[in-house]
Short mmCIF file of C-alpha atoms (C1' of nucleotides) in Angstrom, two decimals:
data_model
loop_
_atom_site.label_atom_id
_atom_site.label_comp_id
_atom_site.label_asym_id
_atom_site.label_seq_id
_atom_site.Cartn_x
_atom_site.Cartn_y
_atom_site.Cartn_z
CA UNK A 136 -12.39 -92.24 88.96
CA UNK A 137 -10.40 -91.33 85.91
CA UNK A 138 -8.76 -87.77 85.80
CA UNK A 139 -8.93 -86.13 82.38
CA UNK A 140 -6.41 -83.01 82.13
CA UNK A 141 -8.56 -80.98 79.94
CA UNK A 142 -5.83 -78.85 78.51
CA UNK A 143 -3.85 -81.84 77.69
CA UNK A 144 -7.07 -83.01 75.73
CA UNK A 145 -7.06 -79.09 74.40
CA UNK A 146 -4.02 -79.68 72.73
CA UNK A 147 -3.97 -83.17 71.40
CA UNK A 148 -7.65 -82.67 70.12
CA UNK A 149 -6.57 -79.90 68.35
CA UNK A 150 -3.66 -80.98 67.08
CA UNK A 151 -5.18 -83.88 65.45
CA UNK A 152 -8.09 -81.91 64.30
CA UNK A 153 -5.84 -80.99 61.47
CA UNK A 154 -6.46 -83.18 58.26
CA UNK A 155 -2.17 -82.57 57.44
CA UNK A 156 -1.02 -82.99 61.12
CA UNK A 157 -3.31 -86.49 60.90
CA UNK A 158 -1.18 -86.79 57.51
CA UNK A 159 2.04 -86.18 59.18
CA UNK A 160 1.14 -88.56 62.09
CA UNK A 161 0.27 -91.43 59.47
CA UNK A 162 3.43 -90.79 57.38
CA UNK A 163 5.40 -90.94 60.82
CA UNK A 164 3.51 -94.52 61.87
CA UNK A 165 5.74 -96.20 58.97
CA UNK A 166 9.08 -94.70 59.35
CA UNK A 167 10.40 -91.49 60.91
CA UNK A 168 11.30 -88.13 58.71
CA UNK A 169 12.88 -84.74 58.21
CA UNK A 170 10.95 -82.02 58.15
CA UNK A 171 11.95 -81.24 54.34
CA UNK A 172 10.64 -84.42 53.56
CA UNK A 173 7.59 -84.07 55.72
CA UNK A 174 6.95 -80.71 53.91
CA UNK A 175 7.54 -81.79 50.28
CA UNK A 176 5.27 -84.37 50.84
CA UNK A 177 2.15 -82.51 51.78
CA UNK A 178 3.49 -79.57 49.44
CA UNK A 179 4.55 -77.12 51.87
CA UNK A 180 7.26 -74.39 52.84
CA UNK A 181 9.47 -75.97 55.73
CA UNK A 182 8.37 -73.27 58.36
CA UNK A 183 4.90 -74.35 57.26
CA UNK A 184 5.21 -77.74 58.11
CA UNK A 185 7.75 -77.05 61.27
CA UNK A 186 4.88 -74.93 62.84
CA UNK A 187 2.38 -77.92 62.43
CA UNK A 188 5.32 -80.49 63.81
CA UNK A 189 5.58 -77.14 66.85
CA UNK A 190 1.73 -78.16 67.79
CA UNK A 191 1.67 -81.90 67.14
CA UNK A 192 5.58 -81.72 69.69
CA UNK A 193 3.84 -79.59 71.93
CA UNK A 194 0.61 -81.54 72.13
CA UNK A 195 3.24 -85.21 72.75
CA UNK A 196 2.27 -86.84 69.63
CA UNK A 197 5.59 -85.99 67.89
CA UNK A 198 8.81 -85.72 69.23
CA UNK A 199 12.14 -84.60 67.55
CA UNK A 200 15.92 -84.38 67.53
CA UNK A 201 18.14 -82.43 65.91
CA UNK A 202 20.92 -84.10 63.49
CA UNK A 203 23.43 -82.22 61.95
CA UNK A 204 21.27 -79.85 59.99
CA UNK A 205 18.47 -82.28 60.03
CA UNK A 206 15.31 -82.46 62.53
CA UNK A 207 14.20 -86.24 62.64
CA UNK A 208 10.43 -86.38 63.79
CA UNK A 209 9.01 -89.58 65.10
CA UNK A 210 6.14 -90.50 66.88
CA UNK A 211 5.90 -89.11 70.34
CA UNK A 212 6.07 -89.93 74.04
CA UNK A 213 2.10 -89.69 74.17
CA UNK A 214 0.29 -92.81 73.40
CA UNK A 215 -3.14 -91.92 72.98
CA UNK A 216 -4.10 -93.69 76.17
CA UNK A 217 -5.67 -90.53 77.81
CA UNK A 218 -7.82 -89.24 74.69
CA UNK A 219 -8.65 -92.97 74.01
CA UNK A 220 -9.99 -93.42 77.62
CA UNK A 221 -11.27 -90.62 77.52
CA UNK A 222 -13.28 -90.96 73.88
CA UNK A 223 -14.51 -94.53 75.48
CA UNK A 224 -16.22 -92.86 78.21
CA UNK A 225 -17.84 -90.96 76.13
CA UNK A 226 -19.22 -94.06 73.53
CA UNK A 227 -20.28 -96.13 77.03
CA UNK A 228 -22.33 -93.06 77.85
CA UNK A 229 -23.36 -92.49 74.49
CA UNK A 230 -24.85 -95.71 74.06
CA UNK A 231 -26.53 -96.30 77.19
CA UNK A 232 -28.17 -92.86 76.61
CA UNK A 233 -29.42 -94.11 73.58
CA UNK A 234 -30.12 -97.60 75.41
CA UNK A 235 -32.32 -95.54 78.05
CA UNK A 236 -34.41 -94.07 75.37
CA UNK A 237 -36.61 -97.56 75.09
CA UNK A 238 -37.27 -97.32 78.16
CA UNK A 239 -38.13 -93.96 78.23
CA UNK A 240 -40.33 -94.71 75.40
CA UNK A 241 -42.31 -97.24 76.91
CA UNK A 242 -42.16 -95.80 80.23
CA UNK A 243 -42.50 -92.30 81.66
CA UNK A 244 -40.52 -89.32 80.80
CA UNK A 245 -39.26 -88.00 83.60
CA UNK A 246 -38.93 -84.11 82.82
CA UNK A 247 -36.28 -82.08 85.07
CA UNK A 248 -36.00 -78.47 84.93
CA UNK A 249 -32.74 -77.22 86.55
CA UNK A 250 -33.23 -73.55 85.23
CA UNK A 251 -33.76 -71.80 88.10
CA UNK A 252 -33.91 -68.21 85.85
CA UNK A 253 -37.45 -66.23 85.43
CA UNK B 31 -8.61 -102.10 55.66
CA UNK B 32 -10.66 -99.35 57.41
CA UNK B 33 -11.48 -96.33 55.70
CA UNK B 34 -11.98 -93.18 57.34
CA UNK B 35 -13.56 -89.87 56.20
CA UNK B 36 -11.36 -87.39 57.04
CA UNK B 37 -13.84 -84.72 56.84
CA UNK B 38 -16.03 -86.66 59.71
CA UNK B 39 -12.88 -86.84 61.84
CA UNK B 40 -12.16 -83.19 60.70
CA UNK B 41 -15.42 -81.80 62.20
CA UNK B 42 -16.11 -84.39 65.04
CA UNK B 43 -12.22 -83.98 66.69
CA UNK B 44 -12.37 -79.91 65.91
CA UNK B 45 -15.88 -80.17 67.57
CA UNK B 46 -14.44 -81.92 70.67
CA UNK B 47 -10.96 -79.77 70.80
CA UNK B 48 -12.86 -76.63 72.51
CA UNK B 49 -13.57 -77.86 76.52
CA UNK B 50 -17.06 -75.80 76.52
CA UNK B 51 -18.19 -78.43 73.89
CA UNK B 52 -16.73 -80.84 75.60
CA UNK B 53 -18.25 -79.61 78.98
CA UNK B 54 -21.78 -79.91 77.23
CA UNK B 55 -21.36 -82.60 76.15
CA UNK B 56 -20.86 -84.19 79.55
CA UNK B 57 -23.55 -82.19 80.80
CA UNK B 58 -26.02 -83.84 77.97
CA UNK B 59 -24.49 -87.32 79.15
CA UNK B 60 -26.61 -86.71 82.49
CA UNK B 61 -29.84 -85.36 80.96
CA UNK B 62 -31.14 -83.39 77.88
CA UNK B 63 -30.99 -79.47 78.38
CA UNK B 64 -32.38 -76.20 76.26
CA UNK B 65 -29.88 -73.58 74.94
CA UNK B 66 -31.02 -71.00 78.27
CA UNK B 67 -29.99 -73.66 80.57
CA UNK B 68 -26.44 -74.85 78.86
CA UNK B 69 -25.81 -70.91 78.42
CA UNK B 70 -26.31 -70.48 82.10
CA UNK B 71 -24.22 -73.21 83.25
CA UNK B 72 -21.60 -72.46 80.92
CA UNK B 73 -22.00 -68.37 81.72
CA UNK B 74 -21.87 -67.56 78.08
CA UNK B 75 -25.02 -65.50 76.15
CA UNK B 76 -27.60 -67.58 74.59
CA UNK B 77 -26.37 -66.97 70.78
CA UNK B 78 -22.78 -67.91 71.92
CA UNK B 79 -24.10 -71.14 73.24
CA UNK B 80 -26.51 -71.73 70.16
CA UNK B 81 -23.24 -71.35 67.96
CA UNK B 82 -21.67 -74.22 70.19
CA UNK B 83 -24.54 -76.59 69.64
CA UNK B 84 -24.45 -75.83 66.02
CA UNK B 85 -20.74 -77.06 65.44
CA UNK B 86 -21.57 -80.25 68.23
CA UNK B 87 -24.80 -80.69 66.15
CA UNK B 88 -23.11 -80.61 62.81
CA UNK B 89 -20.57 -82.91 63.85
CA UNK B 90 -23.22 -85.62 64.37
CA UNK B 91 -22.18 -85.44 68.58
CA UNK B 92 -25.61 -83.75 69.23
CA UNK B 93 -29.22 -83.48 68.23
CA UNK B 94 -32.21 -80.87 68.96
CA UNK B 95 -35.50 -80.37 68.72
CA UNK B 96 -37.62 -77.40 68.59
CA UNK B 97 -40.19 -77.95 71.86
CA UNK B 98 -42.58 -74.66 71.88
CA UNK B 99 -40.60 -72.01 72.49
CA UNK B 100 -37.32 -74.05 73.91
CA UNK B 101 -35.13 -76.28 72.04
CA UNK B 102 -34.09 -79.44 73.68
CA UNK B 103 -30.46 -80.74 73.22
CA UNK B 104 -29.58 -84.15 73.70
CA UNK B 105 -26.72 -86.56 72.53
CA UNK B 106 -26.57 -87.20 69.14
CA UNK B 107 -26.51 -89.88 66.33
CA UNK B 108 -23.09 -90.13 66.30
CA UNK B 109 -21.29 -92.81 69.05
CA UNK B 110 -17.88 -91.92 68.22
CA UNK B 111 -17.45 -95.83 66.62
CA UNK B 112 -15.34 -93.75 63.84
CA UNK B 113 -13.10 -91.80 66.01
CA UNK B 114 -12.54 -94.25 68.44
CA UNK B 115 -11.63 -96.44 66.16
CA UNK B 116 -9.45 -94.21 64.44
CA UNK B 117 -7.74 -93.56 67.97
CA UNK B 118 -7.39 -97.08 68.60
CA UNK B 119 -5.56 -97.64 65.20
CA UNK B 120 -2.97 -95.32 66.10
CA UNK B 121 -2.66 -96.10 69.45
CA UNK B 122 -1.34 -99.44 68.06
CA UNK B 123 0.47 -98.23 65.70
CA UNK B 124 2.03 -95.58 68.35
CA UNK B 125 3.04 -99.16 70.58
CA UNK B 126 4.20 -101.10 67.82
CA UNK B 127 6.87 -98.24 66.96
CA UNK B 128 7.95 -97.88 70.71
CA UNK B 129 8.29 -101.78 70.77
CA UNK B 130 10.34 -101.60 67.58
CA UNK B 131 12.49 -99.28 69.16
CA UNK B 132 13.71 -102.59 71.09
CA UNK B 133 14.78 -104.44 68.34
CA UNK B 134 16.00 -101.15 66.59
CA UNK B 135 18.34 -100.15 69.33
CA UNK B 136 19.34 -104.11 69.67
CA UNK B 137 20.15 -104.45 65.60
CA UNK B 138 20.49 -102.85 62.60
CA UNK B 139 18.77 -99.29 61.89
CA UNK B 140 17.47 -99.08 58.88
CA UNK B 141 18.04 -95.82 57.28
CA UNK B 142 15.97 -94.71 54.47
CA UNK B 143 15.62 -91.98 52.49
CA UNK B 144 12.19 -90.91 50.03
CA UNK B 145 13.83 -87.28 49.49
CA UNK B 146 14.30 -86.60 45.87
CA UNK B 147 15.04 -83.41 45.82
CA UNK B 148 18.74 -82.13 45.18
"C1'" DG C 228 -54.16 -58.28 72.79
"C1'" DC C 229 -49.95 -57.83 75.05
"C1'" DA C 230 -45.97 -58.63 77.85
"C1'" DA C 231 -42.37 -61.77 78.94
"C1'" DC C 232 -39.59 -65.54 77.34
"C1'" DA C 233 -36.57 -68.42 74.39
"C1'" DC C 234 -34.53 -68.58 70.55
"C1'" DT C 235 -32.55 -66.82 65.97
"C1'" DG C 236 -29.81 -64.07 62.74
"C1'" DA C 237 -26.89 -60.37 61.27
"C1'" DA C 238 -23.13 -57.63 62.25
"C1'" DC C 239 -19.21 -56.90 64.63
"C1'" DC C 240 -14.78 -57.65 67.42
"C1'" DT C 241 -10.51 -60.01 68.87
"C1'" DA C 242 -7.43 -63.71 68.97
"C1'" DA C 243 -5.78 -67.85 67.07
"C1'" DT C 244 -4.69 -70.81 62.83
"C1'" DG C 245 -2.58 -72.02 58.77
"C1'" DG C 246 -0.05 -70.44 55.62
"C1'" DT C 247 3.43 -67.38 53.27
"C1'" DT C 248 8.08 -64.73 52.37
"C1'" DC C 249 12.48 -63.18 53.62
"C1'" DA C 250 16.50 -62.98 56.21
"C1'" DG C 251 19.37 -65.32 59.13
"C1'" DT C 252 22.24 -69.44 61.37
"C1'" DA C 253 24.40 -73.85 61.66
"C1'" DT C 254 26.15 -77.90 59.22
"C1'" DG C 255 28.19 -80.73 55.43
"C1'" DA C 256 30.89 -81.17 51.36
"C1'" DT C 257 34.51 -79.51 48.37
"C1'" DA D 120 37.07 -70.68 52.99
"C1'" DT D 121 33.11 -71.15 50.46
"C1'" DC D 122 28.85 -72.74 48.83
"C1'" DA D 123 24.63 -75.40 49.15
"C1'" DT D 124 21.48 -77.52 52.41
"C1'" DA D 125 18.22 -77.61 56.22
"C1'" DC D 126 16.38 -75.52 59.49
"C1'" DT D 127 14.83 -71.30 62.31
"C1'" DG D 128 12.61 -66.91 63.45
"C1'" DA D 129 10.28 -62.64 62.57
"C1'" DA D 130 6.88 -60.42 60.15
"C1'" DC D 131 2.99 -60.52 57.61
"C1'" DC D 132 -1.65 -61.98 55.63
"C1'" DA D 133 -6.34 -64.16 55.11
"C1'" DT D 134 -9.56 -67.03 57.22
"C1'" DT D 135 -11.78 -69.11 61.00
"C1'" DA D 136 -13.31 -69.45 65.87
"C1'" DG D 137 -15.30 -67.89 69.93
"C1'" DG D 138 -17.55 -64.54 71.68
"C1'" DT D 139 -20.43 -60.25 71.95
"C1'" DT D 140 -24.62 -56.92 71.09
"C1'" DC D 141 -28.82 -55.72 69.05
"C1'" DA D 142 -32.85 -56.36 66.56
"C1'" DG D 143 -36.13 -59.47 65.23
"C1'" DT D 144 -39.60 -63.88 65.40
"C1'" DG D 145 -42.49 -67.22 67.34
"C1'" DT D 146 -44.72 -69.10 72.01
"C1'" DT D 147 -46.74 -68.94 76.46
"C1'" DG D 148 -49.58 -66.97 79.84
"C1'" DC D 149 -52.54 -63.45 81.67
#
DNA sequence: GCAACACTGAACCTAATGGTTCAGTATGAT
DNA sequence: ATCATACTGAACCATTAGGTTCAGTGTTGC
């Protein structure tokens, strides 16, 4: 049985809920980048963008090193493997809950009431 | 080439970042449930739970239906094809730059520059 | 009809997000 | 040494998110 940290899906979910973070991790798929060039290019300040590459670094998808006075950010340590297992479950369940409702339509519904309130 | 609509992925992964969702989401996986019965298990008040399935419901990740006085939740329309996929695509991008690294750190790196600015 | 139930909507609160500016600090080039 | 570059950090601001309470509205059951 697969373990899913859910803080560790917290933070990657998160981070890529982010349309520019999505953009940064797309522009860092082809090569890697500063952050001045990260931040020109979706037409922010630096400390803009260097708080989004902060979450996306913090969440694993990003990781960084310093060079002289520049910050190269590439694609992290975290592969995806997790959130992709994890969003797989998810589509088996998805679909065989949607399987099960032919059956359920030309069988019986089987009603279940778990509320045990008033 | 796939196309993906970053609003969709906006709203689904955002939907999916907060564990509650997540947790009722699971909890629909088993069997369909009314807002009483998800606020119970989640020990939140009704209207904060009915805000939750509004976001999951908007993103396409659940449906309802107004039974009587109750409304029944249940997985929705969407089967995460989109977002997996998206997922997937990176994840392969993510192992093709950690193979590269290979044949970086064995030949030449390739340094490039895109910054115009002086 | 009337009470209890399940939900709905408006208003409100607090904390987090996404962004800014401004003032440093460290590095590279002259 | 000095100046420009590239980042960093603190402080601030507006909006959104996650949650609440309170006052309805529509249903069910007696």
């Amino acid at each position: 049985m697969v373990q899913y940290d859910s803080s560790t899906l917290d933070t990657a979910l998160a981070a890529l809920a982010d349309p520019t973070r999505r953009g940064v991790l797309e522009r860092l798929s082809e090569r890697e980048a500063t952050i001045s060039v990260l931040a020109e290019r979706f037409d922010m300040t630096l400390t803009g963008m260097k708080k989004h590459i902060a979450v996306l670094e913090h969440a694993g998808l990003v990781s960084t090193r310093k060079v002289g006075r520049v910050r190269q950010c590439s694609l992290g340590p975290h592969h995806l493997g997790d959130l992709s297992a994890w969003i797989e479950n998810y589509r088996a369940k998805w679909e065989a809950r949607f399987d099960a409702l032919d059956v359920v339509l030309a069988g019986s519904p089987k009603e279940e009431n778990e509320n045990g309130q008033g």
